Structures are given as structure tokens and as C-alpha cells.
């Protein structure tokens, strides 16, 4: 039964039915803690978890709210939201994507001061990660339609990168990668999901394991690639019984090796794989969702092992916030476990100054990661929990009417400061999930606060 919850080969309805059956057995869950996670990846991008299994893991960690942000896909949103409901949790659903910070016209006219800067993307200057969160359920089909050509363009680029990877694999005497068999079939692309660089690296990792074998033979074979292995990672890779071997190896390859096969997404007339940030903001607002810039900040150590120590936005953060405000970005999301207290205090100060909502989350895409974010229990970060509950309410209320959304220009509380709106929506989100408020009652209460 539990295996079925995390079975990517069956339908979302079957996984949800398996979750219902599992809950009928009254499993023991820990008490809820003052934590949430709004940045979970599922099989619809790259992850060891189906949406239902991710929600279950979040509940087993005591989280109040779970949120999915698959790359270029919101195909798992319905399953995630329903699984969270069954588990008595709140949900915030959306997607993550890569965008050009500026439009081609802005670059050509010289009105793009940051387009040559490395932002939050280790691979390419001028390209940034952002999320779109709190998508109303009745707008998911529109989102899927918008993302379809982006997913297709990404698959084509992946095919070109496979050719580069195969040159390396064949030079080592390893079996080459077949795009359809080893990557597309491993993904949920045919069901609205996305093929990512991690799918390619996982396929490559499997080919290397097949070539060199498991245990110390694998570590010795990897030496031929010049990979930089820490003692911890070398121990993991040399463990013949390691159940997470593919994930551990692809994490090392992403940090140390991706640059040898990576192809930068091209900017095309129709937007291609990476539209402009302004375009995605407009799309998000048109469906009543909340677009967010994904702050990374200078990295000193990566908890997932897939990012090297590197400098990102911190040297020009004030300039970046000004540019985000100019483009129309209403929120910024970041990961408390990855940022220092000083970085988070700086973000909070600038978010307040520029009127941006602060959103938190922990990037989950490997089996070794924990879903908890203990930092959210610290008093100085309590506003991040309020923001999460506000987004829970936003997603459900905007599904009733877009004018009820947290950032709706004609919303009942539109005239109030953002902080007051967040507190009001947060209380509604908690009330809806706890069962103290029906959705109709929440609508009435919101309108009554105008």
C-alpha cells in the first residue's frame, strides 16, 4: 500500500486512493511543528517522490504546509493539494522556471544593467530561477498550456546535451544514453512533467555505474573523469549497498561535471525555453498566482552537495531589488537552511523596503534530504510562517474569484499594507485547513475586513 503511494507508474488517482487506504489504518504521525516547506520537487521534474509521497513525508516530518514547485510543470499540483488535504495539511502549489532577467529589447537598448551578471543560476549570466506559487486550481490547465512549448524546448536541448555526454561515455567504454529509453521514459514528460539536467545526469550516472561497477571500483573509475570527491562522498559512492547511489553520483556530477556537457538555453523570437521574467510575471498574475524571485545568495557550503562555493547576488542585492520592483516582481523566495542569519536579515530589510512578500522553502529533490526547516521555529522568522499560511488562503480564495487573491489590485484588502494583508490571509488559511472556517465563511470574513 505504501509502495503504491510512491509508484510513478500508476495514475495520480491510484496513488491518492492508496494514500486514503493507508490513512484508514490510523498511522501514527508526530504533532505538527511550526514549519512548512514550499519548495518540494516531485517526479514531475526530478525527485524520488510522487506528489502524494512527498506530502506524506512532509506530514511525517510534522510540517503544517507542503508546497510543490516542479521545473516548468505544475502537473503534480492537483495530486499534491489533494494529498495534503487528506493529511490535514495546507498546500501551496506552483512551478519553478528559468527566465531571462531582461527582455531582448531591453538588452538591445542598453536598459538591462544586470543582464551580464550571474544571478541565482550557476550556469549562465542573465538567466534567473523564479517560482510561480499559489496557482488557483481552475487555472492549472492554462498554466499547462503555457508551459508546454517550454517543456518541449527543454527536451530538445537535453537531446543535444545527450550527444555531448555520449562522447564522454563512449570514450570510457560505457554504454551510450538513449534519450527516449533512458531519459524520457524515466520522466513524467508524457504526462505533463519536465525532462531536466538531473534526468540526464542520472542516466549518465547509471551508465558509469554499469561501466565501472559498484563499490571502490566505481570511485577508482571516476578518478578518470577528474571528479573532486570529498571523503564523505567517496565513502557514499564506495558503499556497495548504497540505496541512493544514482542520486549521490548525479549530485557530484552536477557540481563538478555538468559544465562539460551543458548547453545554454537560447533566446528565441518566441521566447523558447527561457522567456523573460516580465513575461512569466504577467502570466502568473493573469492566472492569479504569485511570482517570486528565488534568492540564492553567495554559497559557502551546499547541503545537497550539488553546488560549489560561489558568489551570486550579494554584491549587488540593492540594485537587484530595484530591478525586480521595476519589472513588477511582488515576492522573493529563499531557503533558510542555505542562508546565514545575516543574509536573511538583509533580505527581510530589503523586502520590507521594496514591498515584497517573503516566501520560504527547502529545495527537496534527493532521498537523503529532510523535509524539516527548523529555522522556521525561530521567532525572528515567524513572518515566513505567516506568509505560508497567507499563500494557502490565497490559492483557495483566488480559485473562488481572482479578485480575492492576496495581490489582487481590486481585492477586499488591497488598500491595506502588505504586512496587514499577510496576517489577515494567514489567519484565514489556518482556519480553512483546521476546519474552523468553510471556504464560503472565509470569503465572507475576508470581505468583512475590507
XYZ file of C-alpha atoms in Angstrom:
450
model
C 0.000 0.000 0.000
C 2.710 2.475 0.971
C 4.740 1.500 -2.092
C 1.768 2.400 -4.287
C 1.706 5.928 -2.840
C 5.154 6.455 -4.332
C 4.665 4.485 -7.546
C 5.318 6.701 -10.609
C 3.943 4.032 -12.944
C 0.347 4.347 -11.741
C -2.067 7.260 -12.018
C -2.424 10.125 -9.529
C -5.919 8.834 -8.689
C -4.484 5.424 -7.820
C -1.768 6.957 -5.654
C -4.321 9.070 -3.807
C -6.523 6.009 -3.292
C -3.505 4.196 -1.857
C -2.910 7.129 0.489
C -6.535 7.005 1.615
C -6.230 3.285 2.291
C -3.025 3.874 4.228
C -4.692 6.501 6.384
C -7.537 4.110 7.148
C -5.005 2.173 9.206
C -4.602 5.184 11.526
C -0.827 5.541 11.181
C 0.956 7.427 13.931
C 2.080 10.935 12.990
C 4.117 13.377 15.088
C 2.494 16.582 16.324
C 2.540 19.485 13.905
C 5.508 21.817 14.265
C 5.765 25.462 13.282
C 7.332 24.633 9.962
C 6.411 24.343 6.310
C 8.126 23.618 3.036
C 7.024 25.413 -0.109
C 9.783 24.160 -2.423
C 9.385 20.399 -2.926
C 10.133 18.791 -6.280
C 8.310 15.652 -7.380
C 8.538 13.094 -10.180
C 7.048 15.725 -12.485
C 10.505 17.318 -12.588
C 13.146 15.216 -10.818
C 12.675 13.674 -7.402
C 12.381 10.321 -5.643
C 8.829 11.275 -4.616
C 5.426 11.372 -6.215
C 3.329 14.328 -5.040
C 1.339 12.046 -2.713
C 4.506 10.543 -1.246
C 6.086 13.975 -0.818
C 3.019 15.167 1.091
C 3.158 12.058 3.280
C 6.851 12.576 4.004
C 6.117 16.189 4.901
C 3.379 15.118 7.318
C 5.717 12.550 8.880
C 8.144 15.413 9.471
C 5.418 17.341 11.306
C 5.055 20.065 8.688
C 1.910 22.180 8.606
C 2.095 23.044 4.918
C 3.704 21.419 1.888
C 4.220 23.034 -1.497
C 5.333 21.734 -4.888
C 7.344 23.716 -7.466
C 8.324 21.333 -10.248
C 10.513 22.701 -13.024
C 8.416 24.010 -15.919
C 5.446 21.950 -14.761
C 2.500 22.159 -12.410
C 1.222 18.717 -13.453
C 1.578 17.394 -9.904
C -0.342 20.267 -8.304
C -3.714 18.558 -8.098
C -2.279 15.412 -6.542
C -0.207 17.424 -4.073
C -3.159 19.572 -2.994
C -5.471 16.591 -2.509
C -2.848 14.561 -0.661
C -2.232 17.488 1.693
C -5.972 17.785 2.305
C -6.217 14.087 3.171
C -3.336 14.519 5.595
C -4.860 17.581 7.279
C -2.219 19.923 5.920
C -2.186 23.109 3.910
C -0.830 23.167 0.359
C 0.771 25.760 -1.905
C 1.279 24.602 -5.488
C 3.153 26.063 -8.422
C 6.208 25.645 -10.620
C 9.801 26.798 -10.958
C 11.356 28.041 -14.179
C 14.392 29.724 -15.662
C 13.944 33.132 -17.222
C 16.000 35.891 -18.749
C 16.035 38.759 -16.282
C 15.519 41.227 -19.120
C 13.770 41.204 -22.466
C 15.760 41.187 -25.704
C 14.579 44.746 -26.398
C 15.844 45.938 -23.013
C 19.247 44.379 -23.654
C 19.429 45.882 -27.143
C 18.500 49.344 -25.862
C 21.020 49.237 -23.027
C 18.266 49.226 -20.398
C 19.398 45.972 -18.784
C 22.143 46.750 -16.262
C 22.213 43.252 -14.727
C 21.885 41.048 -17.806
C 25.601 40.173 -17.754
C 25.660 39.404 -14.020
C 25.468 35.935 -12.513
C 22.209 35.940 -10.554
C 20.939 32.754 -8.888
C 21.872 30.418 -11.746
C 25.368 28.868 -11.602
C 25.313 28.037 -15.304
C 24.518 31.274 -17.152
C 24.716 35.023 -16.512
C 21.496 36.912 -17.077
C 19.289 33.859 -16.542
C 17.488 33.506 -13.215
C 15.376 30.969 -11.411
C 11.965 32.089 -10.268
C 8.858 30.374 -8.931
C 5.163 30.854 -9.548
C 3.182 29.758 -6.493
C -0.375 29.641 -5.234
C -1.917 28.731 -8.600
C -5.732 28.527 -8.348
C -6.951 25.032 -9.211
C -9.153 26.183 -12.064
C -6.171 27.825 -13.782
C -3.922 24.740 -13.894
C -4.892 23.876 -17.469
C -3.960 27.380 -18.636
C -0.602 27.049 -16.892
C -0.007 23.654 -18.530
C -0.795 25.137 -21.938
C 1.688 27.971 -21.378
C 4.438 25.622 -20.172
C 4.075 23.007 -22.929
C 6.380 24.687 -25.511
C 8.899 25.422 -22.756
C 8.979 21.736 -21.795
C 9.366 20.744 -25.441
C 12.235 23.194 -25.987
C 13.970 21.878 -22.887
C 13.669 18.311 -24.168
C 15.264 19.305 -27.469
C 18.189 20.930 -25.669
C 18.550 17.843 -23.478
C 18.841 15.750 -26.634
C 21.753 17.914 -27.783
C 23.423 17.522 -24.377
C 22.986 13.741 -24.606
C 25.206 13.801 -27.685
C 27.952 15.529 -25.682
C 27.541 13.114 -22.778
C 27.762 10.117 -25.086
C 31.116 11.252 -26.460
C 32.466 11.098 -22.902
C 30.754 7.811 -22.050
C 31.929 6.074 -25.189
C 35.461 7.306 -24.513
C 35.282 5.445 -21.204
C 33.899 2.318 -22.797
C 30.455 2.862 -21.258
C 27.107 2.291 -22.942
C 25.727 5.457 -24.543
C 22.493 7.118 -23.406
C 19.306 6.673 -25.411
C 17.170 9.820 -24.985
C 13.793 8.092 -25.144
C 14.635 4.938 -23.209
C 16.968 6.308 -20.540
C 15.588 9.812 -20.006
C 12.059 10.407 -21.335
C 10.816 7.033 -20.072
C 12.313 7.793 -16.668
C 10.462 11.093 -16.503
C 6.814 12.137 -16.492
C 7.237 14.125 -19.707
C 4.378 12.303 -21.451
C 2.111 13.219 -18.526
C 2.907 16.908 -18.303
C 6.223 16.674 -16.493
C 9.624 18.020 -17.487
C 12.942 16.495 -18.507
C 15.734 18.244 -16.589
C 19.519 18.171 -16.445
C 19.157 15.863 -13.461
C 17.467 13.259 -15.657
C 20.446 13.407 -17.994
C 22.951 13.201 -15.152
C 21.042 10.293 -13.581
C 21.183 8.431 -16.880
C 24.877 9.184 -17.155
C 25.451 8.068 -13.566
C 23.737 4.761 -14.278
C 25.930 4.234 -17.341
C 29.056 4.907 -15.280
C 27.894 2.512 -12.577
C 27.257 -0.065 -15.286
C 30.741 0.503 -16.700
C 32.780 0.511 -13.502
C 30.543 -1.430 -11.103
C 29.700 -0.579 -7.522
C 31.946 -0.014 -4.536
C 35.571 1.082 -4.700
C 35.735 0.147 -8.381
C 33.301 2.988 -9.096
C 35.376 5.536 -7.162
C 38.523 4.378 -8.961
C 36.769 4.628 -12.323
C 35.501 8.137 -11.564
C 39.076 9.230 -10.984
C 39.468 9.055 -14.759
C 36.962 11.914 -15.025
C 38.846 14.065 -12.556
C 35.828 14.414 -10.266
C 36.514 16.159 -6.971
C 35.203 13.797 -4.294
C 35.109 14.740 -0.631
C 35.801 11.988 1.886
C 32.084 11.864 2.751
C 31.017 11.469 -0.868
C 33.784 8.960 -1.609
C 32.538 6.857 1.306
C 28.971 7.030 -0.021
C 29.984 6.070 -3.554
C 32.209 3.216 -2.402
C 29.392 1.647 -0.350
C 28.250 -1.370 -2.382
C 24.921 -1.399 -0.531
C 24.176 2.317 -1.019
C 20.456 2.529 -1.965
C 20.873 6.131 -3.140
C 23.915 5.589 -5.349
C 22.487 7.166 -8.515
C 21.310 10.258 -6.619
C 24.646 10.628 -4.814
C 26.641 10.319 -8.019
C 24.498 12.725 -10.024
C 24.857 15.320 -7.258
C 28.647 15.167 -7.585
C 28.449 15.314 -11.358
C 26.142 18.330 -11.272
C 28.608 20.235 -9.128
C 31.807 19.123 -10.845
C 30.962 17.932 -14.327
C 27.795 19.495 -15.763
C 29.754 22.320 -17.375
C 31.357 19.894 -19.826
C 28.028 18.935 -21.389
C 25.808 21.915 -20.573
C 24.254 23.914 -23.409
C 22.952 27.392 -22.602
C 19.252 27.865 -23.443
C 18.935 30.113 -26.469
C 16.806 33.224 -26.530
C 14.452 32.865 -29.498
C 11.836 35.124 -31.067
C 9.008 33.142 -29.461
C 10.736 33.058 -26.053
C 11.922 29.466 -26.380
C 12.849 27.614 -23.222
C 13.601 30.744 -21.199
C 11.074 33.572 -21.538
C 11.703 36.925 -19.942
C 10.978 37.438 -16.258
C 8.421 40.109 -17.135
C 6.536 37.651 -19.350
C 6.289 34.995 -16.635
C 5.250 37.615 -14.081
C 2.449 38.697 -16.415
C 1.339 35.091 -16.972
C 1.394 34.398 -13.230
C -0.661 37.474 -12.428
C -3.141 36.684 -15.209
C -3.976 33.343 -13.564
C -3.998 34.771 -10.052
C -0.715 33.190 -8.944
C 2.207 34.736 -7.054
C 5.523 35.076 -8.925
C 8.678 35.042 -6.788
C 12.345 35.698 -7.422
C 14.379 32.799 -5.977
C 17.219 34.350 -3.972
C 20.271 32.114 -3.687
C 22.940 34.344 -2.175
C 26.649 33.655 -2.016
C 27.216 29.945 -1.330
C 29.864 28.747 1.086
C 28.685 25.132 1.504
C 25.890 23.227 -0.203
C 23.722 20.944 1.954
C 22.822 18.822 -1.081
C 26.368 18.585 -2.416
C 25.429 19.898 -5.858
C 26.659 23.495 -5.587
C 30.216 24.683 -5.216
C 31.245 27.630 -3.075
C 30.434 30.545 -5.327
C 29.345 34.180 -5.343
C 25.918 35.148 -6.589
C 23.696 38.180 -5.850
C 25.007 39.514 -2.567
C 27.395 42.118 -4.023
C 24.598 43.914 -5.901
C 21.486 42.975 -3.937
C 20.085 46.503 -3.591
C 20.417 47.010 -7.337
C 18.693 43.679 -7.961
C 15.745 44.555 -5.715
C 15.295 47.817 -7.576
C 15.267 45.917 -10.872
C 12.752 43.384 -9.510
C 10.455 46.217 -8.461
C 10.781 47.817 -11.897
C 9.814 44.555 -13.594
C 6.863 44.037 -11.243
C 8.008 41.137 -9.062
C 5.847 41.003 -5.895
C 7.690 38.343 -3.863
C 11.051 36.782 -3.098
C 11.611 33.192 -2.001
C 14.660 31.770 -0.265
C 15.847 28.744 1.707
C 16.642 29.377 5.381
C 18.939 26.317 5.744
C 21.091 27.602 2.886
C 21.382 31.199 4.043
C 23.091 32.787 7.008
C 21.234 34.828 9.601
C 22.917 37.916 8.162
C 21.740 37.127 4.635
C 18.158 36.546 5.794
C 18.117 39.740 7.854
C 19.300 41.662 4.811
C 16.614 40.079 2.622
C 13.939 40.886 5.204
C 15.055 44.521 5.383
C 15.074 44.932 1.599
C 11.794 43.073 1.154
C 10.181 45.458 3.608
C 11.735 48.460 1.876
C 10.652 47.364 -1.610
C 7.287 45.864 -0.592
C 7.993 42.227 -1.478
C 6.413 39.187 0.160
C 8.957 36.836 1.744
C 8.427 33.155 0.927
C 10.422 30.252 2.372
C 11.120 26.713 1.231
C 13.770 23.993 1.137
C 14.713 22.501 -2.223
C 13.817 18.783 -1.947
C 14.915 16.520 -4.812
C 17.063 13.753 -3.307
C 16.227 10.921 -0.869
C 18.813 11.971 1.715
C 17.227 15.364 2.363
C 14.954 16.052 5.305
C 11.706 17.935 4.811
C 12.053 19.943 8.013
C 13.159 23.534 8.179
C 13.913 24.038 11.854
C 14.937 27.620 11.226
C 11.241 28.468 10.851
C 10.781 27.843 14.576
C 12.976 30.849 15.340
C 10.965 33.893 16.468
C 12.643 36.275 14.026
C 11.409 34.119 11.122
C 7.802 33.781 12.273
C 6.710 36.100 9.458
C 7.693 33.375 6.980
C 5.148 31.025 8.542
C 2.518 33.769 8.326
C 3.350 34.206 4.641
C 2.970 30.475 4.002
C -0.480 30.403 5.574
C -1.393 33.506 3.604
C -0.476 31.686 0.377
C -2.569 28.690 1.458
C -5.548 31.009 1.760
C -4.652 32.854 -1.427
C -4.639 29.672 -3.537
C -8.101 28.664 -2.373
C -9.683 32.109 -2.331
C -8.357 33.052 -5.767
C -9.922 29.850 -7.061
C -13.299 31.248 -5.972
C -12.613 34.619 -7.576
C -9.316 36.143 -8.727
C -10.300 39.392 -7.016
C -9.904 37.600 -3.672
C -6.199 36.923 -4.194
C -3.522 38.293 -1.885
C -2.198 40.695 -4.547
C -5.435 41.341 -6.439
C -5.477 45.073 -7.267
C -9.230 45.153 -6.645
C -9.154 42.803 -3.643
C -11.033 43.475 -0.406
C -7.802 44.344 1.424
C -5.902 45.869 -1.495
C -5.632 49.235 0.248
C -4.003 47.756 3.352
C -0.225 47.385 3.743
C 1.218 44.026 2.676
C 2.080 43.011 6.235
C -1.520 43.502 7.348
C -2.817 41.547 4.368
C -0.450 38.691 5.128
C -1.647 38.456 8.731
C -5.302 38.526 7.655
C -4.883 35.930 4.907
C -2.692 33.807 7.178
C -5.462 33.557 9.761
C -7.904 32.544 7.029
C -5.525 29.879 5.722
C -5.169 28.322 9.148
C -8.906 28.453 9.712
C -9.669 26.705 6.413
C -7.155 23.891 6.971
C -8.071 23.419 10.646
C -11.741 23.133 9.699
C -12.744 26.189 11.691
C -13.798 28.014 8.518
C -15.564 26.801 5.424
C -14.364 28.366 2.210
C -17.588 30.370 1.972
C -17.111 31.597 5.529
C -13.520 32.575 4.728
C -14.717 34.584 1.724
C -17.305 36.343 3.868
C -14.788 37.071 6.597
C -12.300 38.453 4.095
C -14.863 40.770 2.581
C -15.963 41.800 6.053
C -12.444 43.052 6.840
C -12.446 45.473 3.926
